mmCIF file of C-alpha atoms and ligand atoms in Angstrom:
data_model
loop_
_atom_site.group_PDB
_atom_site.id
_atom_site.type_symbol
_atom_site.label_atom_id
_atom_site.label_comp_id
_atom_site.label_asym_id
_atom_site.label_seq_id
_atom_site.Cartn_x
_atom_site.Cartn_y
_atom_site.Cartn_z
ATOM 1 C CA MET J 1 90.302 111.802 100.719
ATOM 2 C CA THR J 2 89.207 108.372 101.652
ATOM 3 C CA GLU J 3 91.165 106.434 104.008
ATOM 4 C CA PHE J 4 93.835 103.951 102.527
ATOM 5 C CA VAL J 5 93.839 100.348 103.641
ATOM 6 C CA GLU J 6 96.556 97.871 102.516
ATOM 7 C CA ILE J 7 95.705 94.545 100.980
ATOM 8 C CA PHE J 8 98.875 92.345 101.504
ATOM 9 C CA GLU J 9 98.707 89.721 98.737
ATOM 10 C CA VAL J 10 99.698 86.409 99.880
ATOM 11 C CA GLY J 11 98.371 84.154 97.026
ATOM 12 C CA PRO J 12 101.769 82.960 95.582
ATOM 13 C CA ARG J 13 102.766 81.842 99.046
ATOM 14 C CA ASP J 14 99.631 80.838 101.134
ATOM 15 C CA GLY J 15 97.659 80.257 98.089
ATOM 16 C CA LEU J 16 99.732 77.878 96.271
ATOM 17 C CA GLN J 17 101.580 76.019 99.134
ATOM 18 C CA ASN J 18 98.795 73.491 99.593
ATOM 19 C CA GLU J 19 98.513 72.692 95.892
ATOM 20 C CA ALA J 20 98.940 68.985 95.029
ATOM 21 C CA ARG J 21 100.363 69.508 91.433
ATOM 22 C CA ALA J 22 103.919 70.470 91.444
ATOM 23 C CA ILE J 23 103.564 74.114 89.922
ATOM 24 C CA PRO J 24 106.451 74.937 87.680
ATOM 25 C CA VAL J 25 108.538 77.892 88.724
ATOM 26 C CA ALA J 26 107.699 79.628 85.552
ATOM 27 C CA GLU J 27 104.134 79.682 86.418
ATOM 28 C CA LYS J 28 104.655 80.960 89.893
ATOM 29 C CA ILE J 29 106.665 83.819 88.332
ATOM 30 C CA ALA J 30 104.084 84.510 85.817
ATOM 31 C CA LEU J 31 101.424 84.927 88.750
ATOM 32 C CA VAL J 32 103.709 87.142 90.683
ATOM 33 C CA ASP J 33 104.336 89.313 87.468
ATOM 34 C CA GLN J 34 100.666 89.740 87.047
ATOM 35 C CA LEU J 35 100.104 90.565 90.610
ATOM 36 C CA SER J 36 102.894 93.273 90.324
ATOM 37 C CA LEU J 37 100.660 95.149 87.861
ATOM 38 C CA CYS J 38 97.672 95.293 90.220
ATOM 39 C CA GLY J 39 98.892 97.934 92.591
ATOM 40 C CA PHE J 40 100.149 96.152 95.725
ATOM 41 C CA GLN J 41 102.842 97.376 98.037
ATOM 42 C CA ARG J 42 103.733 93.937 99.307
ATOM 43 C CA ILE J 43 103.386 90.507 97.894
ATOM 44 C CA GLU J 44 104.416 87.209 99.802
ATOM 45 C CA VAL J 45 106.010 85.287 97.037
ATOM 46 C CA ALA J 46 107.875 82.463 98.740
ATOM 47 C CA SER J 47 108.689 80.452 101.763
ATOM 48 C CA PHE J 48 112.062 79.187 102.814
ATOM 49 C CA VAL J 49 111.118 76.266 104.717
ATOM 50 C CA SER J 50 111.974 72.631 104.668
ATOM 51 C CA PRO J 51 111.024 70.965 101.352
ATOM 52 C CA LYS J 52 110.301 67.790 103.253
ATOM 53 C CA TRP J 53 107.457 69.639 104.962
ATOM 54 C CA VAL J 54 106.086 71.606 102.222
ATOM 55 C CA PRO J 55 107.539 70.376 98.676
ATOM 56 C CA GLN J 56 105.440 73.076 96.755
ATOM 57 C CA MET J 57 107.602 75.937 98.211
ATOM 58 C CA ALA J 58 110.968 74.432 97.589
ATOM 59 C CA ASP J 59 111.698 76.708 94.405
ATOM 60 C CA GLY J 60 111.442 80.089 96.472
ATOM 61 C CA ALA J 61 114.873 81.153 95.419
ATOM 62 C CA GLY J 62 113.728 80.646 91.785
ATOM 63 C CA VAL J 63 110.572 82.596 92.165
ATOM 64 C CA LEU J 64 112.534 85.598 93.661
ATOM 65 C CA ALA J 65 115.301 85.459 91.009
ATOM 66 C CA GLY J 66 112.966 85.193 88.204
ATOM 67 C CA LEU J 67 110.143 87.737 88.791
ATOM 68 C CA ARG J 68 110.203 91.115 87.467
ATOM 69 C CA ARG J 69 110.843 93.591 90.281
ATOM 70 C CA MET J 70 108.724 96.537 90.133
ATOM 71 C CA SER J 71 109.858 99.527 92.203
ATOM 72 C CA GLY J 72 107.686 100.359 95.141
ATOM 73 C CA ILE J 73 106.663 96.656 95.755
ATOM 74 C CA GLY J 74 108.277 94.631 98.560
ATOM 75 C CA TYR J 75 108.528 90.854 97.677
ATOM 76 C CA TRP J 76 108.327 88.967 101.156
ATOM 77 C CA ALA J 77 108.939 85.361 102.209
ATOM 78 C CA LEU J 78 108.373 83.099 105.139
ATOM 79 C CA THR J 79 111.476 82.114 107.134
ATOM 80 C CA PRO J 80 111.097 79.620 110.038
ATOM 81 C CA ASN J 81 114.698 79.342 110.815
ATOM 82 C CA GLN J 82 118.341 80.772 110.494
ATOM 83 C CA ARG J 83 118.704 78.796 107.153
ATOM 84 C CA GLY J 84 115.569 80.160 105.843
ATOM 85 C CA LEU J 85 116.464 83.629 106.679
ATOM 86 C CA ASP J 86 119.865 83.334 105.176
ATOM 87 C CA ASP J 87 118.357 81.778 101.867
ATOM 88 C CA ALA J 88 115.822 84.664 101.798
ATOM 89 C CA GLN J 89 118.408 87.237 102.084
ATOM 90 C CA VAL J 90 120.587 85.790 99.405
ATOM 91 C CA ALA J 91 117.417 85.571 97.258
ATOM 92 C CA LYS J 92 116.964 89.306 97.966
ATOM 93 C CA ALA J 93 113.603 89.034 99.713
ATOM 94 C CA ASP J 94 112.507 92.573 100.852
ATOM 95 C CA GLY J 95 110.880 91.322 104.076
ATOM 96 C CA VAL J 96 110.751 88.173 106.045
ATOM 97 C CA ALA J 97 108.139 86.592 108.233
ATOM 98 C CA VAL J 98 108.341 84.201 111.269
ATOM 99 C CA PHE J 99 105.347 82.217 112.022
ATOM 100 C CA GLY J 100 104.172 80.946 115.265
ATOM 101 C CA ALA J 101 100.953 80.028 116.751
ATOM 102 C CA ALA J 102 98.591 80.630 119.733
ATOM 103 C CA SER J 103 98.022 77.031 120.300
ATOM 104 C CA GLU J 104 100.627 74.262 121.169
ATOM 105 C CA GLY J 105 98.899 71.620 118.708
ATOM 106 C CA PHE J 106 99.226 73.807 115.795
ATOM 107 C CA SER J 107 102.606 74.938 116.690
ATOM 108 C CA ARG J 108 103.763 71.422 116.788
ATOM 109 C CA ALA J 109 102.181 70.169 113.672
ATOM 110 C CA ASN J 110 103.415 73.308 111.708
ATOM 111 C CA ILE J 111 106.868 74.052 113.006
ATOM 112 C CA ASN J 112 107.803 71.001 115.191
ATOM 113 C CA ALA J 113 108.278 73.230 118.312
ATOM 114 C CA THR J 114 106.416 74.250 121.548
ATOM 115 C CA ILE J 115 105.165 78.049 121.478
ATOM 116 C CA ASP J 116 107.980 78.912 124.078
ATOM 117 C CA ASP J 117 110.699 77.083 121.823
ATOM 118 C CA SER J 118 109.502 78.826 118.746
ATOM 119 C CA LEU J 119 109.537 82.299 120.402
ATOM 120 C CA ALA J 120 113.073 81.690 121.599
ATOM 121 C CA ARG J 121 114.161 80.692 118.192
ATOM 122 C CA PHE J 122 112.405 83.617 116.665
ATOM 123 C CA ARG J 123 113.919 86.086 119.058
ATOM 124 C CA ALA J 124 117.408 85.382 117.574
ATOM 125 C CA LEU J 125 116.130 85.267 114.040
ATOM 126 C CA VAL J 126 114.224 88.643 114.363
ATOM 127 C CA ALA J 127 117.335 90.230 115.842
ATOM 128 C CA HIS J 128 119.420 88.947 112.735
ATOM 129 C CA ALA J 129 116.789 90.211 110.279
ATOM 130 C CA ARG J 130 116.498 93.565 111.951
ATOM 131 C CA ALA J 131 120.469 93.955 111.967
ATOM 132 C CA ARG J 132 120.453 93.482 108.187
ATOM 133 C CA ASP J 133 117.472 96.095 107.706
ATOM 134 C CA LEU J 134 114.863 93.606 106.996
ATOM 135 C CA PRO J 135 111.448 94.244 108.297
ATOM 136 C CA VAL J 136 109.724 91.333 109.854
ATOM 137 C CA ARG J 137 106.204 90.086 110.022
ATOM 138 C CA GLY J 138 105.232 87.866 112.730
ATOM 139 C CA TYR J 139 102.294 85.554 112.128
ATOM 140 C CA VAL J 140 100.197 84.220 114.927
ATOM 141 C CA SER J 141 98.138 81.335 113.690
ATOM 142 C CA CYS J 142 95.150 79.784 115.246
ATOM 143 C CA VAL J 143 93.966 83.241 116.712
ATOM 144 C CA VAL J 144 90.305 81.863 117.482
ATOM 145 C CA SER J 145 90.485 78.174 117.170
ATOM 146 C CA CYS J 146 92.973 75.294 116.496
ATOM 147 C CA PRO J 147 92.212 72.051 114.546
ATOM 148 C CA TYR J 148 94.027 70.118 117.151
ATOM 149 C CA ASP J 149 93.250 71.943 120.567
ATOM 150 C CA GLY J 150 89.947 73.440 119.791
ATOM 151 C CA ALA J 151 88.928 76.836 121.057
ATOM 152 C CA VAL J 152 91.767 79.291 121.806
ATOM 153 C CA ALA J 153 91.694 81.937 124.450
ATOM 154 C CA PRO J 154 92.222 85.533 123.585
ATOM 155 C CA GLY J 155 94.652 85.836 126.416
ATOM 156 C CA SER J 156 96.869 83.177 124.488
ATOM 157 C CA VAL J 157 96.868 85.116 121.285
ATOM 158 C CA ALA J 158 97.834 88.311 123.212
ATOM 159 C CA ARG J 159 100.649 86.429 124.697
ATOM 160 C CA VAL J 160 102.115 85.373 121.543
ATOM 161 C CA ALA J 161 101.493 88.691 119.772
ATOM 162 C CA ALA J 162 103.095 90.660 122.568
ATOM 163 C CA ALA J 163 106.197 88.334 122.398
ATOM 164 C CA LEU J 164 106.639 88.745 118.834
ATOM 165 C CA TRP J 165 106.003 92.546 119.064
ATOM 166 C CA ASP J 166 108.505 92.973 122.032
ATOM 167 C CA MET J 167 111.157 91.039 120.195
ATOM 168 C CA GLY J 168 111.278 93.515 117.153
ATOM 169 C CA CYS J 169 108.791 92.207 114.765
ATOM 170 C CA THR J 170 107.553 95.185 112.694
ATOM 171 C CA GLU J 171 104.005 93.861 112.123
ATOM 172 C CA ILE J 172 101.976 91.230 113.713
ATOM 173 C CA SER J 173 99.431 89.405 111.281
ATOM 174 C CA LEU J 174 96.850 87.549 113.177
ATOM 175 C CA GLY J 175 95.932 84.327 111.363
ATOM 176 C CA GLU J 176 92.474 82.935 111.555
ATOM 177 C CA THR J 177 93.818 79.740 110.144
ATOM 178 C CA LEU J 178 90.687 77.544 110.013
ATOM 179 C CA GLY J 179 88.416 80.373 108.500
ATOM 180 C CA GLN J 180 85.545 79.275 110.911
ATOM 181 C CA ALA J 181 85.417 82.221 113.287
ATOM 182 C CA PHE J 182 82.450 84.399 113.928
ATOM 183 C CA PRO J 183 82.581 88.187 114.383
ATOM 184 C CA GLU J 184 81.755 87.688 118.109
ATOM 185 C CA ASP J 185 85.019 85.528 118.366
ATOM 186 C CA VAL J 186 87.195 87.818 116.669
ATOM 187 C CA ASP J 187 86.024 91.001 118.727
ATOM 188 C CA PRO J 188 87.462 89.710 122.110
ATOM 189 C CA MET J 189 90.478 88.308 120.569
ATOM 190 C CA LEU J 190 91.349 91.718 119.098
ATOM 191 C CA ALA J 191 90.480 93.544 122.227
ATOM 192 C CA ALA J 192 92.959 91.328 123.973
ATOM 193 C CA VAL J 193 95.667 91.808 121.178
ATOM 194 C CA ARG J 194 95.310 95.662 121.186
ATOM 195 C CA ASN J 195 96.308 95.935 124.847
ATOM 196 C CA GLU J 196 99.725 94.619 123.629
ATOM 197 C CA VAL J 197 100.395 95.670 120.100
ATOM 198 C CA PRO J 198 99.074 98.871 118.371
ATOM 199 C CA ALA J 199 96.345 98.471 115.881
ATOM 200 C CA ALA J 200 98.662 100.121 113.342
ATOM 201 C CA ALA J 201 101.029 97.159 113.569
ATOM 202 C CA LEU J 202 98.406 94.428 113.213
ATOM 203 C CA ALA J 203 97.254 92.740 110.020
ATOM 204 C CA GLY J 204 94.052 90.628 109.822
ATOM 205 C CA HIS J 205 94.791 87.183 108.135
ATOM 206 C CA PHE J 206 91.399 85.524 107.594
ATOM 207 C CA HIS J 207 90.780 82.199 105.914
ATOM 208 C CA ASP J 208 87.127 82.000 104.540
ATOM 209 C CA THR J 209 86.123 78.413 105.035
ATOM 210 C CA GLY J 210 82.859 79.690 106.633
ATOM 211 C CA GLY J 211 82.111 82.643 104.404
ATOM 212 C CA ARG J 212 82.355 85.012 107.193
ATOM 213 C CA ALA J 213 85.804 86.534 106.582
ATOM 214 C CA LEU J 214 84.309 89.900 105.306
ATOM 215 C CA ALA J 215 82.249 90.073 108.523
ATOM 216 C CA ASN J 216 85.340 89.437 110.407
ATOM 217 C CA ILE J 217 87.220 92.158 108.545
ATOM 218 C CA ASP J 218 84.592 94.571 109.409
ATOM 219 C CA VAL J 219 85.214 93.858 113.200
ATOM 220 C CA ALA J 220 88.963 94.386 112.540
ATOM 221 C CA LEU J 221 88.192 97.650 111.011
ATOM 222 C CA ALA J 222 86.178 98.779 113.914
ATOM 223 C CA HIS J 223 89.394 97.844 116.033
ATOM 224 C CA GLY J 224 91.389 100.078 113.815
ATOM 225 C CA LEU J 225 93.290 97.462 111.604
ATOM 226 C CA ARG J 226 94.183 98.897 108.170
ATOM 227 C CA ILE J 227 96.260 95.800 106.708
ATOM 228 C CA PHE J 228 94.363 92.863 105.596
ATOM 229 C CA ASP J 229 95.788 89.704 103.854
ATOM 230 C CA GLY J 230 94.166 88.227 100.870
ATOM 231 C CA ALA J 231 94.821 85.641 98.260
ATOM 232 C CA VAL J 232 93.901 86.434 94.646
ATOM 233 C CA GLY J 233 91.360 83.856 93.404
ATOM 234 C CA GLY J 234 90.660 83.041 97.080
ATOM 235 C CA LEU J 235 93.564 80.392 96.738
ATOM 236 C CA GLY J 236 94.913 78.484 99.425
ATOM 237 C CA GLY J 237 94.672 76.343 102.603
ATOM 238 C CA CYS J 238 97.319 75.500 104.918
ATOM 239 C CA PRO J 239 99.012 71.822 104.758
ATOM 240 C CA TYR J 240 98.792 71.569 108.697
ATOM 241 C CA ALA J 241 95.231 72.744 108.972
ATOM 242 C CA PRO J 242 93.037 70.005 107.560
ATOM 243 C CA GLY J 243 89.777 71.162 106.203
ATOM 244 C CA ALA J 244 90.644 74.863 106.018
ATOM 245 C CA ALA J 245 89.871 76.631 102.907
ATOM 246 C CA GLY J 246 91.472 79.348 101.000
ATOM 247 C CA ASN J 247 92.537 82.977 102.261
ATOM 248 C CA VAL J 248 89.883 85.514 101.802
ATOM 249 C CA ASP J 249 89.631 86.404 98.049
ATOM 250 C CA THR J 250 91.492 89.733 97.445
ATOM 251 C CA VAL J 251 88.833 90.810 94.924
ATOM 252 C CA ALA J 252 86.198 90.598 97.460
ATOM 253 C CA VAL J 253 88.097 92.480 100.010
ATOM 254 C CA ALA J 254 89.038 95.108 97.539
ATOM 255 C CA LYS J 255 85.264 95.682 96.444
ATOM 256 C CA HIS J 256 84.099 95.269 100.232
ATOM 257 C CA LEU J 257 86.710 98.038 101.418
ATOM 258 C CA SER J 258 85.602 100.243 98.676
ATOM 259 C CA ASP J 259 81.978 99.927 99.389
ATOM 260 C CA ARG J 260 82.770 101.070 103.017
ATOM 261 C CA GLY J 261 84.567 104.103 101.648
ATOM 262 C CA TYR J 262 88.231 103.008 101.913
ATOM 263 C CA HIS J 263 90.612 103.024 99.005
ATOM 264 C CA THR J 264 93.202 100.084 98.175
ATOM 265 C CA GLY J 265 94.984 101.490 95.188
ATOM 266 C CA LEU J 266 94.258 98.211 93.563
ATOM 267 C CA ASP J 267 93.099 97.978 89.820
ATOM 268 C CA ILE J 268 90.162 95.437 89.868
ATOM 269 C CA ASP J 269 90.410 94.556 86.175
ATOM 270 C CA LYS J 270 93.917 93.545 86.377
ATOM 271 C CA LEU J 271 93.270 91.772 89.656
ATOM 272 C CA HIS J 272 90.470 89.466 87.926
ATOM 273 C CA ARG J 273 93.133 88.733 85.238
ATOM 274 C CA ALA J 274 95.485 87.665 87.984
ATOM 275 C CA ALA J 275 92.660 85.780 89.662
ATOM 276 C CA ASP J 276 91.825 83.894 86.411
ATOM 277 C CA TYR J 277 95.455 83.082 85.968
ATOM 278 C CA ALA J 278 95.760 81.936 89.586
ATOM 279 C CA ARG J 279 92.480 79.670 89.271
ATOM 280 C CA SER J 280 93.969 77.944 86.103
ATOM 281 C CA LEU J 281 97.175 77.053 88.061
ATOM 282 C CA ARG J 282 95.081 75.060 90.260
ATOM 283 C CA GLY J 283 93.250 73.513 87.377
ATOM 284 C CA GLN J 284 90.103 75.409 88.092
ATOM 285 C CA GLU J 285 87.871 76.863 85.298
ATOM 286 C CA HIS J 286 88.027 80.637 84.680
ATOM 287 C CA ARG J 287 85.352 82.567 86.561
ATOM 288 C CA PRO J 288 82.157 82.801 84.393
HETATM 289 P P1 HMG H 1 112.333 69.915 111.721
HETATM 290 O O1 HMG H 1 112.079 68.710 111.063
HETATM 291 O O2 HMG H 1 111.872 70.145 113.189
HETATM 292 O O3 HMG H 1 113.737 70.588 111.524
HETATM 293 O O4 HMG H 1 111.346 71.072 110.864
HETATM 294 P P2 HMG H 1 115.071 70.118 111.200
HETATM 295 O O5 HMG H 1 116.077 71.174 111.476
HETATM 296 O O6 HMG H 1 115.312 68.802 111.746
HETATM 297 O O7 HMG H 1 115.084 70.008 109.635
HETATM 298 C C1 HMG H 1 114.574 68.866 108.878
HETATM 299 C C2 HMG H 1 115.059 68.775 107.415
HETATM 300 O O8 HMG H 1 114.638 69.945 106.776
HETATM 301 C C3 HMG H 1 116.551 68.855 107.403
HETATM 302 O O9 HMG H 1 116.984 68.203 106.267
HETATM 303 C C4 HMG H 1 116.817 70.108 107.226
HETATM 304 O O10 HMG H 1 118.071 70.353 106.644
HETATM 305 C C5 HMG H 1 115.833 70.836 106.466
HETATM 306 P P3 HMG H 1 117.626 66.570 106.330
HETATM 307 O O11 HMG H 1 118.873 66.953 107.134
HETATM 308 O O12 HMG H 1 116.736 65.818 106.905
HETATM 309 O O13 HMG H 1 117.961 66.180 105.046
HETATM 310 N N1 HMG H 1 115.493 72.014 106.517
HETATM 311 C C6 HMG H 1 115.521 73.078 105.549
HETATM 312 N N2 HMG H 1 115.504 73.025 104.380
HETATM 313 C C7 HMG H 1 115.418 74.066 103.747
HETATM 314 N N3 HMG H 1 115.199 75.293 103.968
HETATM 315 C C8 HMG H 1 115.069 75.600 105.433
HETATM 316 C C9 HMG H 1 115.221 74.206 106.165
HETATM 317 N N4 HMG H 1 115.038 74.157 107.628
HETATM 318 C C10 HMG H 1 115.287 72.842 107.851
HETATM 319 N N5 HMG H 1 114.736 76.631 106.074
HETATM 320 C C11 HMG H 1 110.894 73.403 110.265
HETATM 321 C C12 HMG H 1 111.249 72.517 111.341
HETATM 322 C C13 HMG H 1 110.437 74.694 110.900
HETATM 323 C C14 HMG H 1 112.038 73.542 109.343
HETATM 324 C C15 HMG H 1 109.672 72.755 109.456
HETATM 325 O O14 HMG H 1 108.641 72.548 110.446
HETATM 326 C C16 HMG H 1 109.084 73.605 108.532
HETATM 327 O O15 HMG H 1 109.746 73.825 107.413
HETATM 328 N N6 HMG H 1 107.860 73.843 108.629
HETATM 329 C C17 HMG H 1 107.107 74.696 107.690
HETATM 330 C C18 HMG H 1 105.736 74.578 107.612
HETATM 331 C C19 HMG H 1 105.042 75.457 106.675
HETATM 332 O O16 HMG H 1 105.677 75.992 105.787
HETATM 333 N N7 HMG H 1 103.716 75.813 107.031
HETATM 334 C C20 HMG H 1 102.969 76.566 106.091
HETATM 335 C C21 HMG H 1 103.304 77.980 106.402
HETATM 336 S S1 HMG H 1 102.518 78.706 107.754
HETATM 337 C C22 HMG H 1 100.882 78.936 107.383
HETATM 338 O O17 HMG H 1 100.492 78.719 106.224
HETATM 339 C C23 HMG H 1 99.905 79.848 108.293
HETATM 340 C C24 HMG H 1 99.737 81.436 107.952
HETATM 341 O O18 HMG H 1 99.449 81.462 106.639
HETATM 342 C C25 HMG H 1 99.079 81.967 108.852
HETATM 343 C C26 HMG H 1 97.659 81.293 109.233
HETATM 344 O O19 HMG H 1 96.932 81.135 108.234
HETATM 345 O O20 HMG H 1 97.524 80.908 110.296
HETATM 346 C C27 HMG H 1 101.250 82.001 107.765
HETATM 347 MG MG1 MG H 2 97.125 81.213 106.121
#
């Protein structure tokens, strides 16, 4: 028996949120429906955020209403505040995510709050979500560096991760938002976070601007992480992280993990088809 590693697909959310073209809801639903055939346990499909901040995600309720739900798959959504949580619950999201940052500059740019104010807001939100039996991801952005503040100390990441864990998040996803980190940056960051949160509750969320996401995943595997976020077709970028490229490509992660003797339960042929469709949504050519 090979060891299972989960790839948490974030393409329909992190992948599409930065696209300039207003992607029709039917196309988003078609992408999710293709991903539902690939073997994922969880897919992040929507954000219930302010449409003034991220217009592309304004139709999250429509995506959740229209997708073909498959048993055994959780369809997740981002919820920055009480309104987002309420809307996500009405739309029947299976899990929700709060998202903070380890740097003040990104926290202000992304959610218009200081780190401490965001944590205070999330505390009430996580309690509400858990009372409604919803699992909650806590994202920490900028775990190595920040587009506004520069290098981020491992202790700052550990402090925010610990706060999210202590308030009841069921999982902490560590966002290397800029995608520029080196393995030697990721290693001390994970060592610090693991003093606060068990490795089994951690996910690695690597963007791949610098082409080192797979090397960084290897470091995370060595630290015991067994959940990695990926976006089919390598879609993505964050509207509040200028210059950052997409999430690490789900297919590349699945192959990389398979080469290292892990299994992901994913069907690579179906993933390729979903990736072709995802690329077509951004007006890119299909893979050769
Ligand atoms: P604010 O402007 O401080 O809040 O934004 P506000 O309460 O004053 O609201 C402003 C307007 O938005 C109001 O409308 C609200 O009603 C409305 P108005 O009265 O002006 O007409 N509003 C909402 N509408 C719909 N749903 C809602 C909602 N909330 C407020 N839930 C806020 C604060 C947090 C809302 C805003 O900053 C926001 O929405 N930020 C989200 C930014 C975002 O989605 N970023 C990308 C996701 S994070 C990411 O990509 C990183 C990650 O991938 C990990 C990594 O890579 O690092 C997760
Ligand atoms: Mg991201």
